[in-house]
JSON list of C-alpha atoms in Angstrom, two decimals:
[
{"chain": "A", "resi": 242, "resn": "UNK", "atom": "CA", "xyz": [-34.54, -39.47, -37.44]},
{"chain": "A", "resi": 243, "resn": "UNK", "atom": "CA", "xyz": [-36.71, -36.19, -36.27]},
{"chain": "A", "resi": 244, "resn": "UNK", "atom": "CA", "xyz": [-33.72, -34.58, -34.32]},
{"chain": "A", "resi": 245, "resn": "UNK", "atom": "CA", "xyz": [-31.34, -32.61, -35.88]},
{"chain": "A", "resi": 246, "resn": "UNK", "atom": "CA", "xyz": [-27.81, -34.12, -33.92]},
{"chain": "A", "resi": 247, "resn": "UNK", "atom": "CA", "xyz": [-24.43, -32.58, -33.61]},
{"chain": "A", "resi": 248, "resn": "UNK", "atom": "CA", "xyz": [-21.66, -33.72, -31.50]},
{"chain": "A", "resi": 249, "resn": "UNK", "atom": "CA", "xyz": [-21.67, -32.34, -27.78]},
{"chain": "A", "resi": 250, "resn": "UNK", "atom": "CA", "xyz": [-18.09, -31.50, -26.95]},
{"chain": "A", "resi": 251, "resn": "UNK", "atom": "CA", "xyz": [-15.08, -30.35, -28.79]},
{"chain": "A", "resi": 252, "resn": "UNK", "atom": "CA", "xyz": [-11.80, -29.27, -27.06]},
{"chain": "A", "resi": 253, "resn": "UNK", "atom": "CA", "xyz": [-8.97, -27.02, -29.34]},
{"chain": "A", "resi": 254, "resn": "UNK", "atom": "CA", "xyz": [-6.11, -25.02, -29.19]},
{"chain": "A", "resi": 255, "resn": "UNK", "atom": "CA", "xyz": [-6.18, -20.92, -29.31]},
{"chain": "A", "resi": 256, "resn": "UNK", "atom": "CA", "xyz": [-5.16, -20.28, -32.67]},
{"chain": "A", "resi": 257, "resn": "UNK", "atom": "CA", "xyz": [-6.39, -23.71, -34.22]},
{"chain": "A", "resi": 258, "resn": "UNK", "atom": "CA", "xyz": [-9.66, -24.03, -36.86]},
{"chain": "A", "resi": 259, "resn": "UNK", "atom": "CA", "xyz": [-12.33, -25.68, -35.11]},
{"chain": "A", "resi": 260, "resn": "UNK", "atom": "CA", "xyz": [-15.41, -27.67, -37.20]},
{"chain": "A", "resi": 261, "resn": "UNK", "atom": "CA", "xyz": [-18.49, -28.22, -35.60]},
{"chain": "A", "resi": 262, "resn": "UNK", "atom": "CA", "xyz": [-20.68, -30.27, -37.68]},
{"chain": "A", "resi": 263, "resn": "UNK", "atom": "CA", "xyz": [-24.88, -30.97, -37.54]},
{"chain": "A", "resi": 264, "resn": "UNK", "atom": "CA", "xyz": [-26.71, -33.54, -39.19]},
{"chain": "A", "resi": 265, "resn": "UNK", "atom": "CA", "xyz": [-30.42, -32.18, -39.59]},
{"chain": "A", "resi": 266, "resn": "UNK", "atom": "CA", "xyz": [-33.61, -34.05, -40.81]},
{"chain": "A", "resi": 267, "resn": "UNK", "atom": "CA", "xyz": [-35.63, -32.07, -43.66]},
{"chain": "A", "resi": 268, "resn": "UNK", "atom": "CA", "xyz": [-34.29, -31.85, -46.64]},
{"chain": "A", "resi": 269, "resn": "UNK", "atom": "CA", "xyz": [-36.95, -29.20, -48.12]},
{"chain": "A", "resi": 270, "resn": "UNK", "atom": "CA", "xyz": [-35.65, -27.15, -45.32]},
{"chain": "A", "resi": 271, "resn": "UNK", "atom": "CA", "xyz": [-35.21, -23.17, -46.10]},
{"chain": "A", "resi": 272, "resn": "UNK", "atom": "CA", "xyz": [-32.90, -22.19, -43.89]},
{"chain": "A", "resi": 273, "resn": "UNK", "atom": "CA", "xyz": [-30.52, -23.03, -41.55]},
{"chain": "A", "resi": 274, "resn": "UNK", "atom": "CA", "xyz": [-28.60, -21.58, -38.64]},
{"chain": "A", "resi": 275, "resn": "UNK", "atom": "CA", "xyz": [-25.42, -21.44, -36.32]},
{"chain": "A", "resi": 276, "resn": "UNK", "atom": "CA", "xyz": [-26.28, -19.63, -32.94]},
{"chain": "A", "resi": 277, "resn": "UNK", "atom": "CA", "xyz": [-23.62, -19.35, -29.88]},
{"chain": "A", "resi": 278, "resn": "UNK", "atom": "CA", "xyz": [-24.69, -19.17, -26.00]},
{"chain": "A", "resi": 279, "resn": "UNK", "atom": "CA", "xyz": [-22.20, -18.11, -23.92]},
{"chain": "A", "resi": 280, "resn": "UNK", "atom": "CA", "xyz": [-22.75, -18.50, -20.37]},
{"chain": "A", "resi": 281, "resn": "UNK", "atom": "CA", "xyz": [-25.41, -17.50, -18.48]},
{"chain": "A", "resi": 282, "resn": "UNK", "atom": "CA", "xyz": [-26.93, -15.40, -22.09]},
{"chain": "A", "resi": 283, "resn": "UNK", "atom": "CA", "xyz": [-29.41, -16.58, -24.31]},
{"chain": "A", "resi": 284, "resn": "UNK", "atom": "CA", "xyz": [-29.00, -17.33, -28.27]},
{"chain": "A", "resi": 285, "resn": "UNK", "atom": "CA", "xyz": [-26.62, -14.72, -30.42]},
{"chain": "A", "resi": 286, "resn": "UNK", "atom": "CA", "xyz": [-27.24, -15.93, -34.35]},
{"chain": "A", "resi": 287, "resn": "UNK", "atom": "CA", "xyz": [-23.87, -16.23, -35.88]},
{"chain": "A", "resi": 288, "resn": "UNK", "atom": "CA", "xyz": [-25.00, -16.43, -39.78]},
{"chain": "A", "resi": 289, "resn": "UNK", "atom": "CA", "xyz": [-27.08, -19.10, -41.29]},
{"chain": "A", "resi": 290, "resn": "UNK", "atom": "CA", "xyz": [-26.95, -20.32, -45.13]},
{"chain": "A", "resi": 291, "resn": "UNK", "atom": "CA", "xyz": [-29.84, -20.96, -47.35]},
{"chain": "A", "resi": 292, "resn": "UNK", "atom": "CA", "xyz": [-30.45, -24.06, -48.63]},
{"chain": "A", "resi": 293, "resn": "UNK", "atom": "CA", "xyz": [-29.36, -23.20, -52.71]},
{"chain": "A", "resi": 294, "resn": "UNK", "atom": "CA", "xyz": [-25.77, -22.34, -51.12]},
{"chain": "A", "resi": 295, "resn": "UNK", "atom": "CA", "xyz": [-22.86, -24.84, -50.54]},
{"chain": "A", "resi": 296, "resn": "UNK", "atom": "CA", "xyz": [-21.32, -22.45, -48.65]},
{"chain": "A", "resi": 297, "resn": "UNK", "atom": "CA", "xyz": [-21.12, -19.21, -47.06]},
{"chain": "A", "resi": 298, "resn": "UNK", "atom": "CA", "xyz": [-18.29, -17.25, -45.25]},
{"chain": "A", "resi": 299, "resn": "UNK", "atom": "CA", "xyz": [-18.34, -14.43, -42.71]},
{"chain": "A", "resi": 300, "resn": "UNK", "atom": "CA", "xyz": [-15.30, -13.42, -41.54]},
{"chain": "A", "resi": 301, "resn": "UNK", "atom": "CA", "xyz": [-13.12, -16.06, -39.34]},
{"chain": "A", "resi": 302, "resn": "UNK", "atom": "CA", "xyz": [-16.74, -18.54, -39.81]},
{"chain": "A", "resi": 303, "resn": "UNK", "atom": "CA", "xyz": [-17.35, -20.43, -42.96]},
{"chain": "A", "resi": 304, "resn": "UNK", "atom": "CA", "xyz": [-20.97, -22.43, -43.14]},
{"chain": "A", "resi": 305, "resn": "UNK", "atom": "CA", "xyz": [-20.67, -25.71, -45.42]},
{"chain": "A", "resi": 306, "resn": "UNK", "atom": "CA", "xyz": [-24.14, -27.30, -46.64]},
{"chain": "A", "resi": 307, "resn": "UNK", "atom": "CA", "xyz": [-23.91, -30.83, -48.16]},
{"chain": "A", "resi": 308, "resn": "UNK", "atom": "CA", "xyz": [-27.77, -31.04, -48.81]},
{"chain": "A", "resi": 309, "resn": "UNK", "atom": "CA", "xyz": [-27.64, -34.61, -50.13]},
{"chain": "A", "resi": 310, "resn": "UNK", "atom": "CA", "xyz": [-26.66, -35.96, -46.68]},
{"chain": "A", "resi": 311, "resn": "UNK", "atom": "CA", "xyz": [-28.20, -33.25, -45.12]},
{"chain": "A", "resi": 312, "resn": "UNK", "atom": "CA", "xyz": [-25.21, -32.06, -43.42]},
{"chain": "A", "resi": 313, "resn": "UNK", "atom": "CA", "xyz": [-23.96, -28.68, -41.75]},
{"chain": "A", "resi": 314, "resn": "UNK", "atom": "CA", "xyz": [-20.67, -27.81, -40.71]},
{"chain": "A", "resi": 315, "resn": "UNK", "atom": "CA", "xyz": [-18.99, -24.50, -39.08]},
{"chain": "A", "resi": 316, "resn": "UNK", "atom": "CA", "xyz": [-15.47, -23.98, -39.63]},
{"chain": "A", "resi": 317, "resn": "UNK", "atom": "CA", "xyz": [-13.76, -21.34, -36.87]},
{"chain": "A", "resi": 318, "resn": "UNK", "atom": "CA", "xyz": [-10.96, -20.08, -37.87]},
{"chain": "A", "resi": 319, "resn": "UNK", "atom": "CA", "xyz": [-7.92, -18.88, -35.55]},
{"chain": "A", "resi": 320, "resn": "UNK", "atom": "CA", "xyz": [-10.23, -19.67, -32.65]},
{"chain": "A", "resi": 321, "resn": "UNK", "atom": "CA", "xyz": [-9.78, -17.82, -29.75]},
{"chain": "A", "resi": 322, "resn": "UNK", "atom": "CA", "xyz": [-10.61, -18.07, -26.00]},
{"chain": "A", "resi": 323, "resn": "UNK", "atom": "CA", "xyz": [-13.51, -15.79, -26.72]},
{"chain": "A", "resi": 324, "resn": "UNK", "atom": "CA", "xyz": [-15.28, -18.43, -28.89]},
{"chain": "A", "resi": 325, "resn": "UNK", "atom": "CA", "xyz": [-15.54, -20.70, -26.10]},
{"chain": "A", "resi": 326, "resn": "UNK", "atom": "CA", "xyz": [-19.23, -21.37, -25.66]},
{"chain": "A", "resi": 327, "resn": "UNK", "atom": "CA", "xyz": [-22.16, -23.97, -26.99]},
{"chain": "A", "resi": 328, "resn": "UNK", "atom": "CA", "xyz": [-22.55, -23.36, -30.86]},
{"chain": "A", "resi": 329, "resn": "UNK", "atom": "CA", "xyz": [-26.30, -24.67, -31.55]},
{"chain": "A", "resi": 330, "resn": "UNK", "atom": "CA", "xyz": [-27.58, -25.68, -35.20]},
{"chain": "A", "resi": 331, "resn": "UNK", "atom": "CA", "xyz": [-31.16, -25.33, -36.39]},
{"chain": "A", "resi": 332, "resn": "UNK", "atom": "CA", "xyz": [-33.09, -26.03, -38.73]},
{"chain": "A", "resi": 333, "resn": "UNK", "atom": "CA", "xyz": [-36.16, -23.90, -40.03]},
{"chain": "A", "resi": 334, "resn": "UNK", "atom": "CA", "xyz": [-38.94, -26.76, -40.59]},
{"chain": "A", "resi": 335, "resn": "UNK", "atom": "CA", "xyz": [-42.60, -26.48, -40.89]},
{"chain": "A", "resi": 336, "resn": "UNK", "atom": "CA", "xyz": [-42.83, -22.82, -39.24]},
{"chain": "A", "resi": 337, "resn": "UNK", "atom": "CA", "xyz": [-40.49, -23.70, -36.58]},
{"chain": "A", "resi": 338, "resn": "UNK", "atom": "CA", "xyz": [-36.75, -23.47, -35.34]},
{"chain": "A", "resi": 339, "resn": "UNK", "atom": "CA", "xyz": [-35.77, -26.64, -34.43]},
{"chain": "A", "resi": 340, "resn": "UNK", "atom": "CA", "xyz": [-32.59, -26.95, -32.68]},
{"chain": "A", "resi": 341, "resn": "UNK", "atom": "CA", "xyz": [-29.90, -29.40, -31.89]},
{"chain": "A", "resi": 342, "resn": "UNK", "atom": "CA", "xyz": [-28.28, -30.28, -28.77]},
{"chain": "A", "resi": 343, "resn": "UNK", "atom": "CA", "xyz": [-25.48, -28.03, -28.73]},
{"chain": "A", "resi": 344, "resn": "UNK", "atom": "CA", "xyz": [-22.11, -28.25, -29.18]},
{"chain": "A", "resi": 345, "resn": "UNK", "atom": "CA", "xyz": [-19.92, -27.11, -26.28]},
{"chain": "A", "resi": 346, "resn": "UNK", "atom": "CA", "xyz": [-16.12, -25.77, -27.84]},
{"chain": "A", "resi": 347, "resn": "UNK", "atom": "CA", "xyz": [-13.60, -25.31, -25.79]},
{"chain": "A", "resi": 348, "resn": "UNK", "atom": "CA", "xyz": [-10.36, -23.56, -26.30]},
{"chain": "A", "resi": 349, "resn": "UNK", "atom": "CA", "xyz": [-7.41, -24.16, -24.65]},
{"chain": "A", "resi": 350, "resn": "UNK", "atom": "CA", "xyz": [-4.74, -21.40, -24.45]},
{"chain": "B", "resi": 293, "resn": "UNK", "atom": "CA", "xyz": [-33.39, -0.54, -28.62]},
{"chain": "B", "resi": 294, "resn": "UNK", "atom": "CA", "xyz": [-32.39, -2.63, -25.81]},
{"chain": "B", "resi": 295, "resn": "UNK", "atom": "CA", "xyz": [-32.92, -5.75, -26.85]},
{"chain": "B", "resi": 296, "resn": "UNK", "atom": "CA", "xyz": [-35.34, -8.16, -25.89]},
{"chain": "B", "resi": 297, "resn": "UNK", "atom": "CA", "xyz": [-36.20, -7.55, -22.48]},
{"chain": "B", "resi": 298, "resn": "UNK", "atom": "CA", "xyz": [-37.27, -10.80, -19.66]},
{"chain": "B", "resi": 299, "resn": "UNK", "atom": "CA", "xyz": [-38.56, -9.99, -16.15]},
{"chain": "B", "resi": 300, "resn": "UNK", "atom": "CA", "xyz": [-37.83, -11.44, -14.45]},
{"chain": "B", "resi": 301, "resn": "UNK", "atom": "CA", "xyz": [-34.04, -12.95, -14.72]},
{"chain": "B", "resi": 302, "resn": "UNK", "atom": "CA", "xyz": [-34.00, -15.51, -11.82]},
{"chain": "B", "resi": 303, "resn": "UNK", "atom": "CA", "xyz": [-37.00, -16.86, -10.14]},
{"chain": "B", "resi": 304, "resn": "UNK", "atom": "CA", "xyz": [-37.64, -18.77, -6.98]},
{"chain": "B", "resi": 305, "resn": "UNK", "atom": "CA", "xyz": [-40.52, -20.46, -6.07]},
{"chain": "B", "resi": 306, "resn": "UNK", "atom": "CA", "xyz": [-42.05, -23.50, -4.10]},
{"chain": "B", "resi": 307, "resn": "UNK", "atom": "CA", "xyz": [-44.14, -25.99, -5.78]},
{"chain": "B", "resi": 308, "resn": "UNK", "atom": "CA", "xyz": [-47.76, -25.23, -6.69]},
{"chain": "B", "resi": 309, "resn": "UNK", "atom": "CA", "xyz": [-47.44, -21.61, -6.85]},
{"chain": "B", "resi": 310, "resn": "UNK", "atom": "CA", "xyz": [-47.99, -19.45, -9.93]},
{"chain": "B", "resi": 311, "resn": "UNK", "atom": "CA", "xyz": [-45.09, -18.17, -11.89]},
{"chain": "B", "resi": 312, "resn": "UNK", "atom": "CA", "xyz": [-45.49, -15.98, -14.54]},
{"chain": "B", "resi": 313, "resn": "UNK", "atom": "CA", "xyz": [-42.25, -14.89, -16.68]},
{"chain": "B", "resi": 314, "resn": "UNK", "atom": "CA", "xyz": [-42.43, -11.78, -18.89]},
{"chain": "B", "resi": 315, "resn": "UNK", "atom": "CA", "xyz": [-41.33, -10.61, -22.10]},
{"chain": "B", "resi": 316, "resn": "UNK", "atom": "CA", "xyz": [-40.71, -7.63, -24.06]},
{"chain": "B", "resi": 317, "resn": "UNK", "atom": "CA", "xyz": [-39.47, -8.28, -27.27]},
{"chain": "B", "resi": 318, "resn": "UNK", "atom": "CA", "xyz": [-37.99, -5.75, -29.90]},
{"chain": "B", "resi": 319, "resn": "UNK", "atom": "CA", "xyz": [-40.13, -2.61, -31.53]},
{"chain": "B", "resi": 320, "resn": "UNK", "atom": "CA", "xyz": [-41.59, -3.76, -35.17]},
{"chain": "B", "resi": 321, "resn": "UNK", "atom": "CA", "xyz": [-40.66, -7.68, -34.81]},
{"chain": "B", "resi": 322, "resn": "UNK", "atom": "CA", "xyz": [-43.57, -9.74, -35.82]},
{"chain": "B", "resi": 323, "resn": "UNK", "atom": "CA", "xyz": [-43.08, -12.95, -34.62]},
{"chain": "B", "resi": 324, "resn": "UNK", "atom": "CA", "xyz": [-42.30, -13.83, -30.70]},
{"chain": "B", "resi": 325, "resn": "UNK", "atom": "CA", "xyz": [-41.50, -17.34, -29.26]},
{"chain": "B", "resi": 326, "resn": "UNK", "atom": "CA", "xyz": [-41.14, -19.04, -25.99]},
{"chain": "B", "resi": 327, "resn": "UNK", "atom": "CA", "xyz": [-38.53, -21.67, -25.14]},
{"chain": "B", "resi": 328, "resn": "UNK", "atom": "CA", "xyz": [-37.42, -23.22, -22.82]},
{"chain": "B", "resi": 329, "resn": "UNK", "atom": "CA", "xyz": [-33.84, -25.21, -22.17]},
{"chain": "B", "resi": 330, "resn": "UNK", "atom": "CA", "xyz": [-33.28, -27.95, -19.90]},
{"chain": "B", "resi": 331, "resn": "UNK", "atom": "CA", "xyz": [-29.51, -30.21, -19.81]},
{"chain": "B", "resi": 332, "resn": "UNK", "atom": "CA", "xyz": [-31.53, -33.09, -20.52]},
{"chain": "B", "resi": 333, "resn": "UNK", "atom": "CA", "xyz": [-34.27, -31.94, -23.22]},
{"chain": "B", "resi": 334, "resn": "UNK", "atom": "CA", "xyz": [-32.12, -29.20, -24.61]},
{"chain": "B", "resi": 335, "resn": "UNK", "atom": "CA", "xyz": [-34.00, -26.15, -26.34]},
{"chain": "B", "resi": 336, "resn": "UNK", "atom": "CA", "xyz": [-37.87, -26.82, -26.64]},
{"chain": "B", "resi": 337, "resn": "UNK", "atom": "CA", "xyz": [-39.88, -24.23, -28.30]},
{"chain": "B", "resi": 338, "resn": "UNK", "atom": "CA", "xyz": [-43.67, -23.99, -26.25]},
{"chain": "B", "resi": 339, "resn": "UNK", "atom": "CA", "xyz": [-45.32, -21.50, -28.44]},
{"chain": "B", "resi": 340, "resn": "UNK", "atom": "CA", "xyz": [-44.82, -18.42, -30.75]},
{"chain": "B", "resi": 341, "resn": "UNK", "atom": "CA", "xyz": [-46.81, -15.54, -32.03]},
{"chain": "B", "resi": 342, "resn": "UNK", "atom": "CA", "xyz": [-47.40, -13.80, -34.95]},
{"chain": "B", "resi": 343, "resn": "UNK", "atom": "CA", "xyz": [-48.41, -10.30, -34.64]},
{"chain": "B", "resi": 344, "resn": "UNK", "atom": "CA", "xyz": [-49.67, -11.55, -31.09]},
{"chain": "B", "resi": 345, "resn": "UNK", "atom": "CA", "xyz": [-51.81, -14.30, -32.34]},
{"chain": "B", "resi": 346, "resn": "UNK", "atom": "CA", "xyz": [-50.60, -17.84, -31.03]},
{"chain": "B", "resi": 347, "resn": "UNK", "atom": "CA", "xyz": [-49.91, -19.33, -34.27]},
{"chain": "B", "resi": 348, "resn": "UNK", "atom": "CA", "xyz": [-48.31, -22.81, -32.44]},
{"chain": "B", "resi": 349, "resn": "UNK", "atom": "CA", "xyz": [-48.78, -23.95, -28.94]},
{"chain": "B", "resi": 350, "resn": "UNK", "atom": "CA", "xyz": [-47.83, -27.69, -29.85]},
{"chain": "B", "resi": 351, "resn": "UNK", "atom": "CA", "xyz": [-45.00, -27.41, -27.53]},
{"chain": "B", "resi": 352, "resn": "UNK", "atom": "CA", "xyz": [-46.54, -25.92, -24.64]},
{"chain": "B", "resi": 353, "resn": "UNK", "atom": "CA", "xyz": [-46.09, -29.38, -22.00]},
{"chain": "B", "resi": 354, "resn": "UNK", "atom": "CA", "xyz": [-49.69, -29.15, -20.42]},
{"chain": "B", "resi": 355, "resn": "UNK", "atom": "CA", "xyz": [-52.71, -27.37, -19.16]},
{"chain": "B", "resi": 356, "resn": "UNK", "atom": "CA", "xyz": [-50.54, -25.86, -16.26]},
{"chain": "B", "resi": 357, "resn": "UNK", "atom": "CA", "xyz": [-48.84, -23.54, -19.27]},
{"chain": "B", "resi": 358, "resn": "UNK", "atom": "CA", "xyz": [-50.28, -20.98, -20.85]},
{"chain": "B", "resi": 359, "resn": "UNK", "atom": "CA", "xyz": [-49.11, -17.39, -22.84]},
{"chain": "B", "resi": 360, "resn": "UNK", "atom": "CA", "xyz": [-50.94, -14.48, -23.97]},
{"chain": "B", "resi": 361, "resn": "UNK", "atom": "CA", "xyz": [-49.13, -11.56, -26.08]},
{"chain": "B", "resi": 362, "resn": "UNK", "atom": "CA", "xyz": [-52.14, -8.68, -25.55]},
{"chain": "B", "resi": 363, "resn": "UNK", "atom": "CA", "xyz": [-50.15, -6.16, -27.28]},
{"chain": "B", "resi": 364, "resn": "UNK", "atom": "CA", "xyz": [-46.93, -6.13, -29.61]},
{"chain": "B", "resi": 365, "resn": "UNK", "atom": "CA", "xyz": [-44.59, -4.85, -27.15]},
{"chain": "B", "resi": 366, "resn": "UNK", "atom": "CA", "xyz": [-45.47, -7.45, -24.10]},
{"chain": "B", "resi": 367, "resn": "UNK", "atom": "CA", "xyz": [-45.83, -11.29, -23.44]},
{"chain": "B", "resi": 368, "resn": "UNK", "atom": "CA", "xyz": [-46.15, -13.96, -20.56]},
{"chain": "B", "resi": 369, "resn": "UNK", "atom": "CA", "xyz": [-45.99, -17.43, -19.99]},
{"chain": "B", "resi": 370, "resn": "UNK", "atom": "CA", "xyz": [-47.45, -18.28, -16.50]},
{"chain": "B", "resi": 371, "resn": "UNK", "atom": "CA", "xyz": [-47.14, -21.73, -15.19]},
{"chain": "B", "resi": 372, "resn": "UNK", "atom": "CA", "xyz": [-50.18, -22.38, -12.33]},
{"chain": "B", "resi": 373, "resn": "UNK", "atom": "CA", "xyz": [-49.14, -24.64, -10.58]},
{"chain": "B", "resi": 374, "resn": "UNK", "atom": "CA", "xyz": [-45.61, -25.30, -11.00]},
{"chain": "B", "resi": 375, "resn": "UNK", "atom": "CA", "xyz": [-43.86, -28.27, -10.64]},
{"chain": "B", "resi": 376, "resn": "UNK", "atom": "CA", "xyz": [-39.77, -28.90, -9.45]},
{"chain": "B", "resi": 377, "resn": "UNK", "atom": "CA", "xyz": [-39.79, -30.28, -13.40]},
{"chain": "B", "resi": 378, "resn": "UNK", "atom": "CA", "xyz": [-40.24, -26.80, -15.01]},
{"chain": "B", "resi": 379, "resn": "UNK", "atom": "CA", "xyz": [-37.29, -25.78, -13.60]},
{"chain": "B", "resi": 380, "resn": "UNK", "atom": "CA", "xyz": [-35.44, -24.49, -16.66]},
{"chain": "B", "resi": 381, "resn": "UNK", "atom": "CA", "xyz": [-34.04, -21.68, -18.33]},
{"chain": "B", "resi": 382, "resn": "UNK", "atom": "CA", "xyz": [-36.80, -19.68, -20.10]},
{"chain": "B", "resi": 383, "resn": "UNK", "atom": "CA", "xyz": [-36.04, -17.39, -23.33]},
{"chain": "B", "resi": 384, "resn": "UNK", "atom": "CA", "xyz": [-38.15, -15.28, -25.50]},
{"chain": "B", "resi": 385, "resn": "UNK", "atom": "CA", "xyz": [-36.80, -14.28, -28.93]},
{"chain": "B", "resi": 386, "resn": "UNK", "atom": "CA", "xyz": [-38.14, -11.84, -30.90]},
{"chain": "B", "resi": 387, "resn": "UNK", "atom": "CA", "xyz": [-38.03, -11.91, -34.73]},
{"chain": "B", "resi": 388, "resn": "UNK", "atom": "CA", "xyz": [-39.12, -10.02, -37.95]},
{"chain": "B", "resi": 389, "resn": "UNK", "atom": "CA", "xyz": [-40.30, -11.73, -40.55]},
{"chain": "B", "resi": 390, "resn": "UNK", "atom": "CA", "xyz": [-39.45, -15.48, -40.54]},
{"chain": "B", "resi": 391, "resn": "UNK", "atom": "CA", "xyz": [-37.33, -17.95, -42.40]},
{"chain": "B", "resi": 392, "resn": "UNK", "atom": "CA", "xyz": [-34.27, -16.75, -43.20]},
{"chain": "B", "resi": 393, "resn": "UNK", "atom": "CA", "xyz": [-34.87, -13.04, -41.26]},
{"chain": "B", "resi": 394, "resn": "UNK", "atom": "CA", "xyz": [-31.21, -12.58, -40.02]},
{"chain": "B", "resi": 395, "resn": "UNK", "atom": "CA", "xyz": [-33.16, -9.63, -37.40]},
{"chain": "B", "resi": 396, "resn": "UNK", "atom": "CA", "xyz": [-33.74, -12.62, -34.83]},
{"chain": "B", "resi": 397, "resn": "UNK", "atom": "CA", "xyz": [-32.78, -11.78, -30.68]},
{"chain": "B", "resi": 398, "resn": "UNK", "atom": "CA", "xyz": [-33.14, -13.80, -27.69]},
{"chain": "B", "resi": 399, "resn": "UNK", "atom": "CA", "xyz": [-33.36, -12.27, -24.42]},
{"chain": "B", "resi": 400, "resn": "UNK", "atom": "CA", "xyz": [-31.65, -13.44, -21.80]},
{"chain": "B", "resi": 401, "resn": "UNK", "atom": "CA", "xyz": [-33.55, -15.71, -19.88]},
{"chain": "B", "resi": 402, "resn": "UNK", "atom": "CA", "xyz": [-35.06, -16.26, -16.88]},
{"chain": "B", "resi": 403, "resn": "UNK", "atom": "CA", "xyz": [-34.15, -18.72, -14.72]},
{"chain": "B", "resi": 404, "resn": "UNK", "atom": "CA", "xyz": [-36.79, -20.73, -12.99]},
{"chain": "B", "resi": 405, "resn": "UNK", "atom": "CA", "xyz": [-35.92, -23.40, -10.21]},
{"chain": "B", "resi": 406, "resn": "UNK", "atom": "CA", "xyz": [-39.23, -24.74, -8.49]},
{"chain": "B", "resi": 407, "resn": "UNK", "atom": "CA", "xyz": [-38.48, -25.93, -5.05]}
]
């Protein structure tokens, strides 16, 4: 397909790991992203992986790339009440960001 | 810096009449694009810039849109006429260098809602 799709909703305990997973649509694509919205703010980029990498960790986040099925996961660990927000995916593709839908997380306490 | 700037943050206005949103985006970025998110169409990007030439205005929905960037430090997107469908939350992100460039900001939006 042309969209690049992730789940819309996913509900978890403070303290769990949450994975928020993105299926995008170019495989020759550079580079991709994980950016978080919290209410009422625009886009804050988390990290984003190139496309040579498998995976890449930051902290509590760890980006997985499975480039074959042109898949892209986030892993949050020990997430807290403070990471409840939408988490949006993109891919860079033919000059442009190109984003998903959005995934809204949200942590229960 | 203060970020990217948008003037302004909420807007109200009836149908037909001109709005024009405004953006400031960060000293020495390069590139500058316009989105705009809806619930049902999610994040669409209208047009961006590079070193205030429109490089891409695919995305801009009709004639009624349009964007200028005279200068590196300012941008608008005016809407004449608007229509209760642009009603939508407006960003501007501001970026140096491109693919990959982990110096990428959004501002914070400006809410439109045409009456």
């Amino acid at each position: 397909g042309e969209d690049v799709e992730q789940s819309l909703f996913l509900s978890v305990r403070e303290g769990d790991s949450s994975v928020i997973n993105c299926t995008y649509t170019d495989s020759s694509s550079t580079y991709l992203y994980w950016y978080k919205q919290e209410p009422g703010a625009g886009l804050q980029l988390l990290t984003y992986i190139f496309s040579n990498m498998d995976m890449k960790q930051d902290q509590r986040l760890t980006v997985l790339l499975n480039k074959k099925d042109k898949h892209l996961s986030l892993r949050i660990a020990d997430t807290q009440t403070g990471d409840s927000a939408i988490y949006f995916c993109a891919e860079f593709r033919t000059g442009k960001l190109i984003f998903g839908q959005g995934t809204t997380l949200q942590v229960k306490p | 810096d203060a970020g990217v700037i948008q003037s302004p943050r909420h807007e109200v206005t009836e149908m037909g009449q001109e709005v024009t949103l405004r953006c400031k985006p960060i000293s020495g970025h390069d590139y500058l694009f316009w989105y705009r998110q809806t619930m049902m169409r999610g994040l669409e990007l209208l047009i961006y810039f590079n070193n205030n030439v429109p490089i891409d205005d695919s995305g801009m929905p009709e004639d009624r849109f349009s964007a200028k960037m005279p200068n590196a430090s300012f941008s608008t997107l005016k809407i004449q006429p608007s229509e209760p469908r642009d009603s939508a939350v407006y960003f501007c992100a501001s970026i140096r260098g491109l693919a990959g460039a982990s110096e990428q900001f959004f501002g914070p939006g400006t809410r439109l809602t045409v009456l």
